[in-house]
């Protein structure tokens, strides 16, 4: 894991916003206020920055992240809006509502940020500091709540500092957040479903939709206080078509190989396709490549994918969690 020795805190002034945008461009981590809670931001399109974000939060698994954008026009470049999504965005953006929508094919957000899913969570925050930062940065910023995994969401810069000092680059202090609970998450896919209650009341959403929201189910694996209800009808994790063989010490006939590290197993020369999560054995790099490599091997037409062992320390725990799910019989 990348060790960040010093975490700076800056008052939310124009110069601080410019600095924060630069830190994000360089792949760094910046905590900033939104109207709900402080978010821990990273460049959504930079897989390694997103991997460092998971490491900083200490998440045991790669829960998909919310991509924050300046406005509806920016959101439309990332996801497909159906009628319900159009109406909800018109009514509640900017504001504490997150929409889960089908990702567009050319959506630049890293696969790791969406945990390999075909959907993406989008939100236009209603806070001047968040808005100015998004404008200065000029792209989507993924931001989970700026707390360590398992802790409550932070509503002041001091809360963020208590949890994340030494683990992130910069905290932009914009004072206490006013909503104080996270955004409401609504999936607008085949049906509209409430995935997490939050800053916009269910009744207000149902009034705009003109019909009741379906409920998600309550399965979740993050142990966080604010976890959304993982919806039964959504794929809650990425599942390849190919059969996955974990901890492979060799490569068998007809298998593709998902490698890790410099030393390839016996039979590797005969793999129908090989992709390495990180030839130098770096877990941050491996996390950044995890879903895109799995997808690419799956798309190569191989019916079986052999996966080399990945160490369990640092981000390895989350990588192994996801690999185990991908390998689960269906
Ligand atoms: O108010 C908020 O929403 C704050 C501020 C910073 O914007 N953010 C926040 O992020 O609460 P986080 O990561 O703590 O919670 C977002 C939740 C995740 O737990 C994740 O499971 C869910 O949104 N989520 C993200 N993408 C999803 C997807 N494609 N499908 C289903 N759920 C998704
Ligand atoms: Mg959270």
PDB file of C-alpha atoms in Angstrom, residues 2-3 53 57 69 80 86 92 102 114 120 126 134 153 156 164 173 180 197 235 253 258 291 294 315 329:
ATOM      1  CA  UNK A   2       1.159   3.522  -0.745  1.00  0.00           C
ATOM      2  CA  UNK A   3       2.065   5.279   2.483  1.00  0.00           C
ATOM      3  CA  UNK A  53      -8.815   5.002  -2.154  1.00  0.00           C
ATOM      4  CA  UNK A  57     -10.626   3.391   3.667  1.00  0.00           C
ATOM      5  CA  UNK A  69     -20.299  15.132 -11.522  1.00  0.00           C
ATOM      6  CA  UNK A  80     -28.192   5.949 -19.812  1.00  0.00           C
ATOM      7  CA  UNK A  86     -34.767  12.070 -16.152  1.00  0.00           C
ATOM      8  CA  UNK A  92     -33.522  16.646  -7.151  1.00  0.00           C
ATOM      9  CA  UNK A 102     -26.763   1.505 -16.859  1.00  0.00           C
ATOM     10  CA  UNK A 114     -17.984   0.364 -10.332  1.00  0.00           C
ATOM     11  CA  UNK A 120     -22.944   3.165 -12.209  1.00  0.00           C
ATOM     12  CA  UNK A 126     -25.335  20.570  -3.936  1.00  0.00           C
ATOM     13  CA  UNK A 134     -15.629  19.233  -9.788  1.00  0.00           C
ATOM     14  CA  UNK A 153     -19.721   9.029   8.006  1.00  0.00           C
ATOM     15  CA  UNK A 156     -16.760  17.845   9.700  1.00  0.00           C
ATOM     16  CA  UNK A 164      -7.802   9.322   7.733  1.00  0.00           C
ATOM     17  CA  UNK A 173     -12.272  22.109   5.135  1.00  0.00           C
ATOM     18  CA  UNK A 180     -25.635  15.058   7.724  1.00  0.00           C
ATOM     19  CA  UNK A 197     -32.685   5.759   2.358  1.00  0.00           C
ATOM     20  CA  UNK A 235     -26.101  -8.158  -9.851  1.00  0.00           C
ATOM     21  CA  UNK A 253      -5.298 -27.124 -21.600  1.00  0.00           C
ATOM     22  CA  UNK A 258      -4.926 -14.338 -14.862  1.00  0.00           C
ATOM     23  CA  UNK A 291     -12.167  -6.246 -13.222  1.00  0.00           C
ATOM     24  CA  UNK A 294     -11.311 -10.514 -15.839  1.00  0.00           C
ATOM     25  CA  UNK A 315      -5.686  -4.688  -0.908  1.00  0.00           C
ATOM     26  CA  UNK A 329     -20.752 -21.632  -8.692  1.00  0.00           C
TER      27      UNK A 329
END
